[in-house]
Short mmCIF file of C-alpha atoms and ligand atoms in Angstrom, two decimals:
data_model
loop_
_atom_site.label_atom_id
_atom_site.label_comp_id
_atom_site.label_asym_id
_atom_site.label_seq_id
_atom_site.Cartn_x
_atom_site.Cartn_y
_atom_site.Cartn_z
CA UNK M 1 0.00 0.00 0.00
CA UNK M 2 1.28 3.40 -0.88
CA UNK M 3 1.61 5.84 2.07
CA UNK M 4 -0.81 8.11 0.54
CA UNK M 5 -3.36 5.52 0.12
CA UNK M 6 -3.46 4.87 4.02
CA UNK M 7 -5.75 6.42 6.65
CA UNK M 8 -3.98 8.53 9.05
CA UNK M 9 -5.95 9.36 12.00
CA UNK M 10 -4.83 11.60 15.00
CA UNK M 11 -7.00 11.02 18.68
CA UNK M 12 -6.39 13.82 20.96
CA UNK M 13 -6.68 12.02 24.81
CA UNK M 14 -6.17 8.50 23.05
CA UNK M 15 -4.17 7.22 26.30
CA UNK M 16 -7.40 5.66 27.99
CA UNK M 17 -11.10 5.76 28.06
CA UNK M 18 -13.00 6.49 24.78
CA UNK M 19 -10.19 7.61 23.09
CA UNK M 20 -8.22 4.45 23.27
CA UNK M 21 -11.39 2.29 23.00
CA UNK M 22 -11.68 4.21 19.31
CA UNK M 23 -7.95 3.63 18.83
CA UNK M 24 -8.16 -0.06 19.27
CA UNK M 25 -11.09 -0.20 16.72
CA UNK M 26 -9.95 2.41 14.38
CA UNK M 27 -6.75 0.91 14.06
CA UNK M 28 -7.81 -3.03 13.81
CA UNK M 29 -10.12 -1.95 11.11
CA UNK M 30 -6.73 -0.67 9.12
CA UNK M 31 -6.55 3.17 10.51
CA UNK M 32 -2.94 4.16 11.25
CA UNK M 33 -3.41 5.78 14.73
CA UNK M 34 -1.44 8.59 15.74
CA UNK M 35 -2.26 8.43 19.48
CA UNK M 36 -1.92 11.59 21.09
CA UNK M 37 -0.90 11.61 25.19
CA UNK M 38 -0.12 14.48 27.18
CA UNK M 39 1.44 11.11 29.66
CA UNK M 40 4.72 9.30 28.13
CA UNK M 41 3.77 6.56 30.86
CA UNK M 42 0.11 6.70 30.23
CA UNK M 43 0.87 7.04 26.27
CA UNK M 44 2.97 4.01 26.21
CA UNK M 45 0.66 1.94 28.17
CA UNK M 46 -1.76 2.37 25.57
CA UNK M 47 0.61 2.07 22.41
CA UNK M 48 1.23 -1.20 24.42
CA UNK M 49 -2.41 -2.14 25.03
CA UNK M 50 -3.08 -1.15 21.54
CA UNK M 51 -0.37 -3.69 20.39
CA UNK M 52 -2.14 -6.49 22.70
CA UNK M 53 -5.45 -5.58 20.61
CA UNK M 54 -4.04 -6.75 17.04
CA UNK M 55 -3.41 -3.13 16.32
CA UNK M 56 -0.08 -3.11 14.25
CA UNK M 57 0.12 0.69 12.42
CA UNK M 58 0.36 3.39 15.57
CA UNK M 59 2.86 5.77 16.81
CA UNK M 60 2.10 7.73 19.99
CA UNK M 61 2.39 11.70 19.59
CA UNK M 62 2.94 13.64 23.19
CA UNK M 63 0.51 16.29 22.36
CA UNK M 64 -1.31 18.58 25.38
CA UNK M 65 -4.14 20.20 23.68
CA UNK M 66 -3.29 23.28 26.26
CA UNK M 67 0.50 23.66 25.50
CA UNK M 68 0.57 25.36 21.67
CA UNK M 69 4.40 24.22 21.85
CA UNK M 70 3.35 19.93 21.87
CA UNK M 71 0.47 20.46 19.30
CA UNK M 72 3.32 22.49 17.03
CA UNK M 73 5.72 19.77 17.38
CA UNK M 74 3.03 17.27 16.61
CA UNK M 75 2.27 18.76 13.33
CA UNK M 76 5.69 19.06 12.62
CA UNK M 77 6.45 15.77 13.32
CA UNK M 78 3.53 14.14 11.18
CA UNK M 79 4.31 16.36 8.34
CA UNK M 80 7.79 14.88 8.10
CA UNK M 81 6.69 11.62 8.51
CA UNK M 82 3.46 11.37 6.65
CA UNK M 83 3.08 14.61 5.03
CA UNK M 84 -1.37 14.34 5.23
CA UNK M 85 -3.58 13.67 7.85
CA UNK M 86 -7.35 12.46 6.92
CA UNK M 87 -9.15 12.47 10.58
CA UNK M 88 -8.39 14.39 13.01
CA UNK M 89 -10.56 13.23 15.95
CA UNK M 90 -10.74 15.99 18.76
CA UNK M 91 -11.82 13.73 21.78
CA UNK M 92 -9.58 15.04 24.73
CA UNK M 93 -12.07 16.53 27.60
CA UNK M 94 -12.05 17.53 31.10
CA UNK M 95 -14.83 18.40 33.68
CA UNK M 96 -13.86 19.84 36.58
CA UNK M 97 -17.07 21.51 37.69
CA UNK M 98 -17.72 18.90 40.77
CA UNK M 99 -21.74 20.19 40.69
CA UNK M 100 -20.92 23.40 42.30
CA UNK M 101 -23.34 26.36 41.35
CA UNK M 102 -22.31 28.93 38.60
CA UNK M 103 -23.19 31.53 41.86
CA UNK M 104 -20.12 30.92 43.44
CA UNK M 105 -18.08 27.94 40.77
CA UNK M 106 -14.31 29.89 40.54
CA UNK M 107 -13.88 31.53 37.10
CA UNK M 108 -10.60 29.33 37.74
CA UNK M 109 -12.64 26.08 36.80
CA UNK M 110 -14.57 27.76 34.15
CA UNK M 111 -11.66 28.45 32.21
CA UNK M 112 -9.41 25.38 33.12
CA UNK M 113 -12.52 23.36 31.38
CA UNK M 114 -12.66 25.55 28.63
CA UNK M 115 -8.64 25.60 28.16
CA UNK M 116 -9.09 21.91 26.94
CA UNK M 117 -12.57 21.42 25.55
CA UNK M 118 -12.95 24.28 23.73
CA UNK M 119 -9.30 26.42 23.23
CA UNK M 120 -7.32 22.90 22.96
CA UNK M 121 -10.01 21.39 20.01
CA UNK M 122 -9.58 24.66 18.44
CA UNK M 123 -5.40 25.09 18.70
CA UNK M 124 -5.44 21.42 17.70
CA UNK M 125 -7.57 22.15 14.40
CA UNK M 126 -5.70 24.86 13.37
CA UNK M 127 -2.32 23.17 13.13
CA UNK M 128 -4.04 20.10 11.62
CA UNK M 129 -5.66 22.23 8.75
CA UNK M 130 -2.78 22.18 6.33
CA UNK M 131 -1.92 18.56 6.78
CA UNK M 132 -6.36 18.03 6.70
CA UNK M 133 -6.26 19.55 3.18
CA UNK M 134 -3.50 17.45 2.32
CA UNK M 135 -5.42 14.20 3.11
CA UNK M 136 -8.65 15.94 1.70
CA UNK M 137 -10.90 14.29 1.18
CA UNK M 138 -10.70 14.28 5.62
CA UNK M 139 -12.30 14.64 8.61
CA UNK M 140 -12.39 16.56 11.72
CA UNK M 141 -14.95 14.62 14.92
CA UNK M 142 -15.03 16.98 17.68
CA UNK M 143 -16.13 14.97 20.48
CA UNK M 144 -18.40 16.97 22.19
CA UNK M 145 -21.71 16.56 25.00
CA UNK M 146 -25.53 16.30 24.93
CA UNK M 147 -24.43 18.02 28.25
CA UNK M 148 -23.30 20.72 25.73
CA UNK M 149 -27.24 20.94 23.95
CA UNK M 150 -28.53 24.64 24.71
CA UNK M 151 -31.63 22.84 23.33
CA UNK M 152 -31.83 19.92 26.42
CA UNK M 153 -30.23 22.11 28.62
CA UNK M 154 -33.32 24.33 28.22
CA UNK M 155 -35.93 21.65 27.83
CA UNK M 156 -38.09 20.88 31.21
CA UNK M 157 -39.24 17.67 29.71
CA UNK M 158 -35.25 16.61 29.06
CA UNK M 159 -33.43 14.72 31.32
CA UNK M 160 -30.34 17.02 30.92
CA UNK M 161 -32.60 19.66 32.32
CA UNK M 162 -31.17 19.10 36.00
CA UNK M 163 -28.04 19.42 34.91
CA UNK M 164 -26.18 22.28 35.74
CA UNK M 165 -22.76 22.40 34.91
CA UNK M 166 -21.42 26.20 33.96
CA UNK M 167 -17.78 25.36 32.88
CA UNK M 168 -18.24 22.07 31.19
CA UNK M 169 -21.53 22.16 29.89
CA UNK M 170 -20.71 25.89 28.08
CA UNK M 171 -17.12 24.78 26.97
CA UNK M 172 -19.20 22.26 25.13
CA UNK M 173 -21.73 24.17 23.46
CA UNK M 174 -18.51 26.49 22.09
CA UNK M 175 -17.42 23.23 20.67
CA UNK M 176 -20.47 23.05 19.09
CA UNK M 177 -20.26 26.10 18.05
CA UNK M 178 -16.70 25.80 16.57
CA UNK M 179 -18.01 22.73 14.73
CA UNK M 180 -20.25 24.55 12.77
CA UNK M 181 -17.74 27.14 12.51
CA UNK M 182 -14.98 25.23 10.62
CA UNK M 183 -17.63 23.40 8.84
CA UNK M 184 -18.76 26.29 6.65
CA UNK M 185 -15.38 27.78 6.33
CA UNK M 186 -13.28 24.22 5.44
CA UNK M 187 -16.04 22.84 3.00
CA UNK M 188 -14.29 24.26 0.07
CA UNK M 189 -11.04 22.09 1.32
CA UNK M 190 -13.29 19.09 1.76
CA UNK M 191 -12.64 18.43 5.36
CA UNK M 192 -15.92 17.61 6.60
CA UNK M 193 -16.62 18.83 10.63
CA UNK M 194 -18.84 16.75 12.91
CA UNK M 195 -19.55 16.88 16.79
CA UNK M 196 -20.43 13.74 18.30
CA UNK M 197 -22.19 12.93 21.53
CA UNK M 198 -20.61 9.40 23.18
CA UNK M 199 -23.24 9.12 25.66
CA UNK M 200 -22.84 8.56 29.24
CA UNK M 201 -20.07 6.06 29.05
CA UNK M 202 -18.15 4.24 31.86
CA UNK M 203 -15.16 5.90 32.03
CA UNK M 204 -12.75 7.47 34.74
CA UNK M 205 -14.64 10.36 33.10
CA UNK M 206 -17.97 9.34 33.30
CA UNK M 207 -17.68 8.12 36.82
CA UNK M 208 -16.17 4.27 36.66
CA UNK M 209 -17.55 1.69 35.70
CA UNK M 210 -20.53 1.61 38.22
CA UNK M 211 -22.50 3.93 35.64
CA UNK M 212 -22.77 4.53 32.12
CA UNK M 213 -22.99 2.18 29.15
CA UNK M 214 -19.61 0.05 28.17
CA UNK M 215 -16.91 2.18 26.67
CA UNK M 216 -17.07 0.49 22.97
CA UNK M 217 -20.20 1.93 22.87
CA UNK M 218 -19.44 5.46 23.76
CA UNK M 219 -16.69 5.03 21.40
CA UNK M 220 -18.67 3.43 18.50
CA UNK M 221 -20.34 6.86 16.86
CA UNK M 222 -17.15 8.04 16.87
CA UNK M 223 -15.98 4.85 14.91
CA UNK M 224 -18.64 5.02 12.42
CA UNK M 225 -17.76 8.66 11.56
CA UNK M 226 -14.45 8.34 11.22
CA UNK M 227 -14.89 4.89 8.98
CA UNK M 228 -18.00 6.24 6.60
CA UNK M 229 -17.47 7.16 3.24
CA UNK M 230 -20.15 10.28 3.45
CA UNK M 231 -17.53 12.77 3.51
CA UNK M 232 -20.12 15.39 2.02
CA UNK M 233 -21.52 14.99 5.70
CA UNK M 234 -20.62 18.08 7.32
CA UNK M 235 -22.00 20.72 10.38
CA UNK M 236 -23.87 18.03 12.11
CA UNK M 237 -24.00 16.95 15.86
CA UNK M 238 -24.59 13.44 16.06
CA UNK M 239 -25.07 10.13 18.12
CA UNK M 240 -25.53 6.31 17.43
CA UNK M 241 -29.18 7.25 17.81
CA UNK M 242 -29.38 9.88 14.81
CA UNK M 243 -29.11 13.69 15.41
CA UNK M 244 -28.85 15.54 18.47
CA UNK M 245 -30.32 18.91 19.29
CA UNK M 246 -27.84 21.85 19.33
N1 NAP Y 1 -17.63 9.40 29.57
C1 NAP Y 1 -18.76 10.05 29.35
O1 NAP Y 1 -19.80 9.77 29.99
C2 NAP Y 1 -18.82 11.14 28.29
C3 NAP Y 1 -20.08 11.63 27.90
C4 NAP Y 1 -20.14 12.63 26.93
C5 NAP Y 1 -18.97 13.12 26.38
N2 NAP Y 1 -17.77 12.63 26.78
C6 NAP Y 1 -16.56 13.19 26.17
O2 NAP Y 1 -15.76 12.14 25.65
C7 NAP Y 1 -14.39 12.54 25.64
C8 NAP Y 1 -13.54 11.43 26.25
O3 NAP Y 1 -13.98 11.25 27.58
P1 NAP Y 1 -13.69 9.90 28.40
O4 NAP Y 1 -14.98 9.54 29.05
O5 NAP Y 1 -12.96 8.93 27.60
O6 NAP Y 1 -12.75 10.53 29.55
P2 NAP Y 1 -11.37 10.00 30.21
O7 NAP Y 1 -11.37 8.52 30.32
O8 NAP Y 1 -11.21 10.83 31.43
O9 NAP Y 1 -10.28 10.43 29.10
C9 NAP Y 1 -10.04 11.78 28.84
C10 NAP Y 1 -8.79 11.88 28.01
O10 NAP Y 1 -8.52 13.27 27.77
C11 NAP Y 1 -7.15 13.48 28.07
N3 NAP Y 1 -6.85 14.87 28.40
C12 NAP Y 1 -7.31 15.63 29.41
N4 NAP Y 1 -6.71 16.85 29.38
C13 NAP Y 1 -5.86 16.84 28.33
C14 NAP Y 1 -4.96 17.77 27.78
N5 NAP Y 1 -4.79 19.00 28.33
N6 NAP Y 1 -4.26 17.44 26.67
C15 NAP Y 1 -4.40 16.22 26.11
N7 NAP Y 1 -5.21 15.26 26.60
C16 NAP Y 1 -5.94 15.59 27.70
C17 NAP Y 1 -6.86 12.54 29.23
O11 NAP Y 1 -5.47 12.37 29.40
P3 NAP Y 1 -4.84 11.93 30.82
O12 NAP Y 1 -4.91 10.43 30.87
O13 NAP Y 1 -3.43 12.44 30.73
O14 NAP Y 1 -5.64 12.57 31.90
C18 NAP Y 1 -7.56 11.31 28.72
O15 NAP Y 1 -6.77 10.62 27.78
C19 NAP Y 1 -14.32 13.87 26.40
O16 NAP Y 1 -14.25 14.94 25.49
C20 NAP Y 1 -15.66 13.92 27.14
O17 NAP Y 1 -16.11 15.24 27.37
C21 NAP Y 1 -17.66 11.65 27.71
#
């Protein structure tokens, strides 16, 4: 196979949780997986659990989606070594809002959750974009929230209605926001944009394994996005389900 004829896909947070879970499947199904860790120990316990899972084309990236200086060196680095990218999946995601009220939450957490959900997807896409055209047609899956639905959030009858979580739940709905942002203005390149809503999965992230549905499902809209061949799919927020409200 010709390097140019091979899927190169980046995962932002690919050292555990849904990120690796789409790593394992992305890459078994023939995706070379450029697993991105802010860790090196937690990074190369997943290149090695990756290699226990059949997955044979992967090289791990140290990339913080907070520190411009490890996403620049990442798209440095994948330029020299594969000069494209075709999916870019922006999955890396913090919550550090603990419940507290937006009366009194610190503008401290606010920001630290935005820093990664929403400034991090954003530095990330903006290296990517020149190596995203090169691998046009491509694909950028911002991994976002139904938390992050203005539309649940301000539906009685939803059950996200409850839900009250300032920092996360608005970092989210910038994502969104972004999403529909670099889906009008990268159409011309081809690079379709897509956020996609996991679910509540069973995660360290989603509270262990006590709640939430098994990880290969949160992971497996994510999957199917990045494996389709509807590339003229672009703008949309999306879960196994079908749609999901902005
Ligand atoms: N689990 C759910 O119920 C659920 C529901 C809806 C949406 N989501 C979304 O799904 C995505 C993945 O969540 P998950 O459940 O898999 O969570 P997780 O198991 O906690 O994994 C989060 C990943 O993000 C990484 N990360 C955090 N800050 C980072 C940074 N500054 N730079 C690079 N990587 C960073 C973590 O790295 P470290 O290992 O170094 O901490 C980890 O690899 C998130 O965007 C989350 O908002 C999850």
């Amino acid at each position: 196979m010709d390097l140019m004829d091979k899927i190169y896909t980046l995962i932002t947070g690919g050292d555990k949780g849904i990120g690796l879970e789409t790593a394992k499947e992305l890459g078994r199904a023939g995706q070379h997986i450029l697993l991105g860790a802010r860790n090196q120990a937690r990074g190369e316990a997943a290149m090695k659990a990756l290699r226990r899972a059949g997955v044979i084309g992967a090289d791990l990236i140290m990339l913080d989606v907070t520190q411009e200086a490890t996403i620049q060196e990442a798209a440095r680095w994948i330029t020299a070594q594969f000069g494209q990218l075709n999916v870019l999946i922006n999955n890396a995601g913090i919550a550090l809002d603990h419940h507290e009220s937006p009366v009194t939450m610190p503008l401290a957490t606010i920001r630290a959750d935005f820093e990664v959900n929403f400034f991090g997807a954003v530095a990330v896409t903006q290296a990517m974009i020149p190596l995203l055209r090169k691998g046009a047609p491509a694909k950028i899956i911002n991994v976002s929230s139904e938390m992050g639905s203005l539309t649940n959030a301000s539906d009685p009858h939803s059950r996200f209605y409850r839900g009250n979580a300032l920092g996360y739940q608005s970092s989210k709905a910038a994502l969104n926001m972004a999403t529909i942002s670099f889906s009008k203005a990268l159409a011309p390149d081809h690079i379709a944009v897509n956020a996609v809503n996991p679910g509540h999965t069973a995660t360290d992230f989603g509270g262990g394994t006590a709640s939430g549905q098994a990880v290969t499902a949160g992971a497996a809209p994510i999957v199917a996005l990045s494996r389709s061949d509807a590339p003229h799919m672009t703008g949309k927020f999306i879960e196994t389900a079908g749609q999901v409200p902005w």
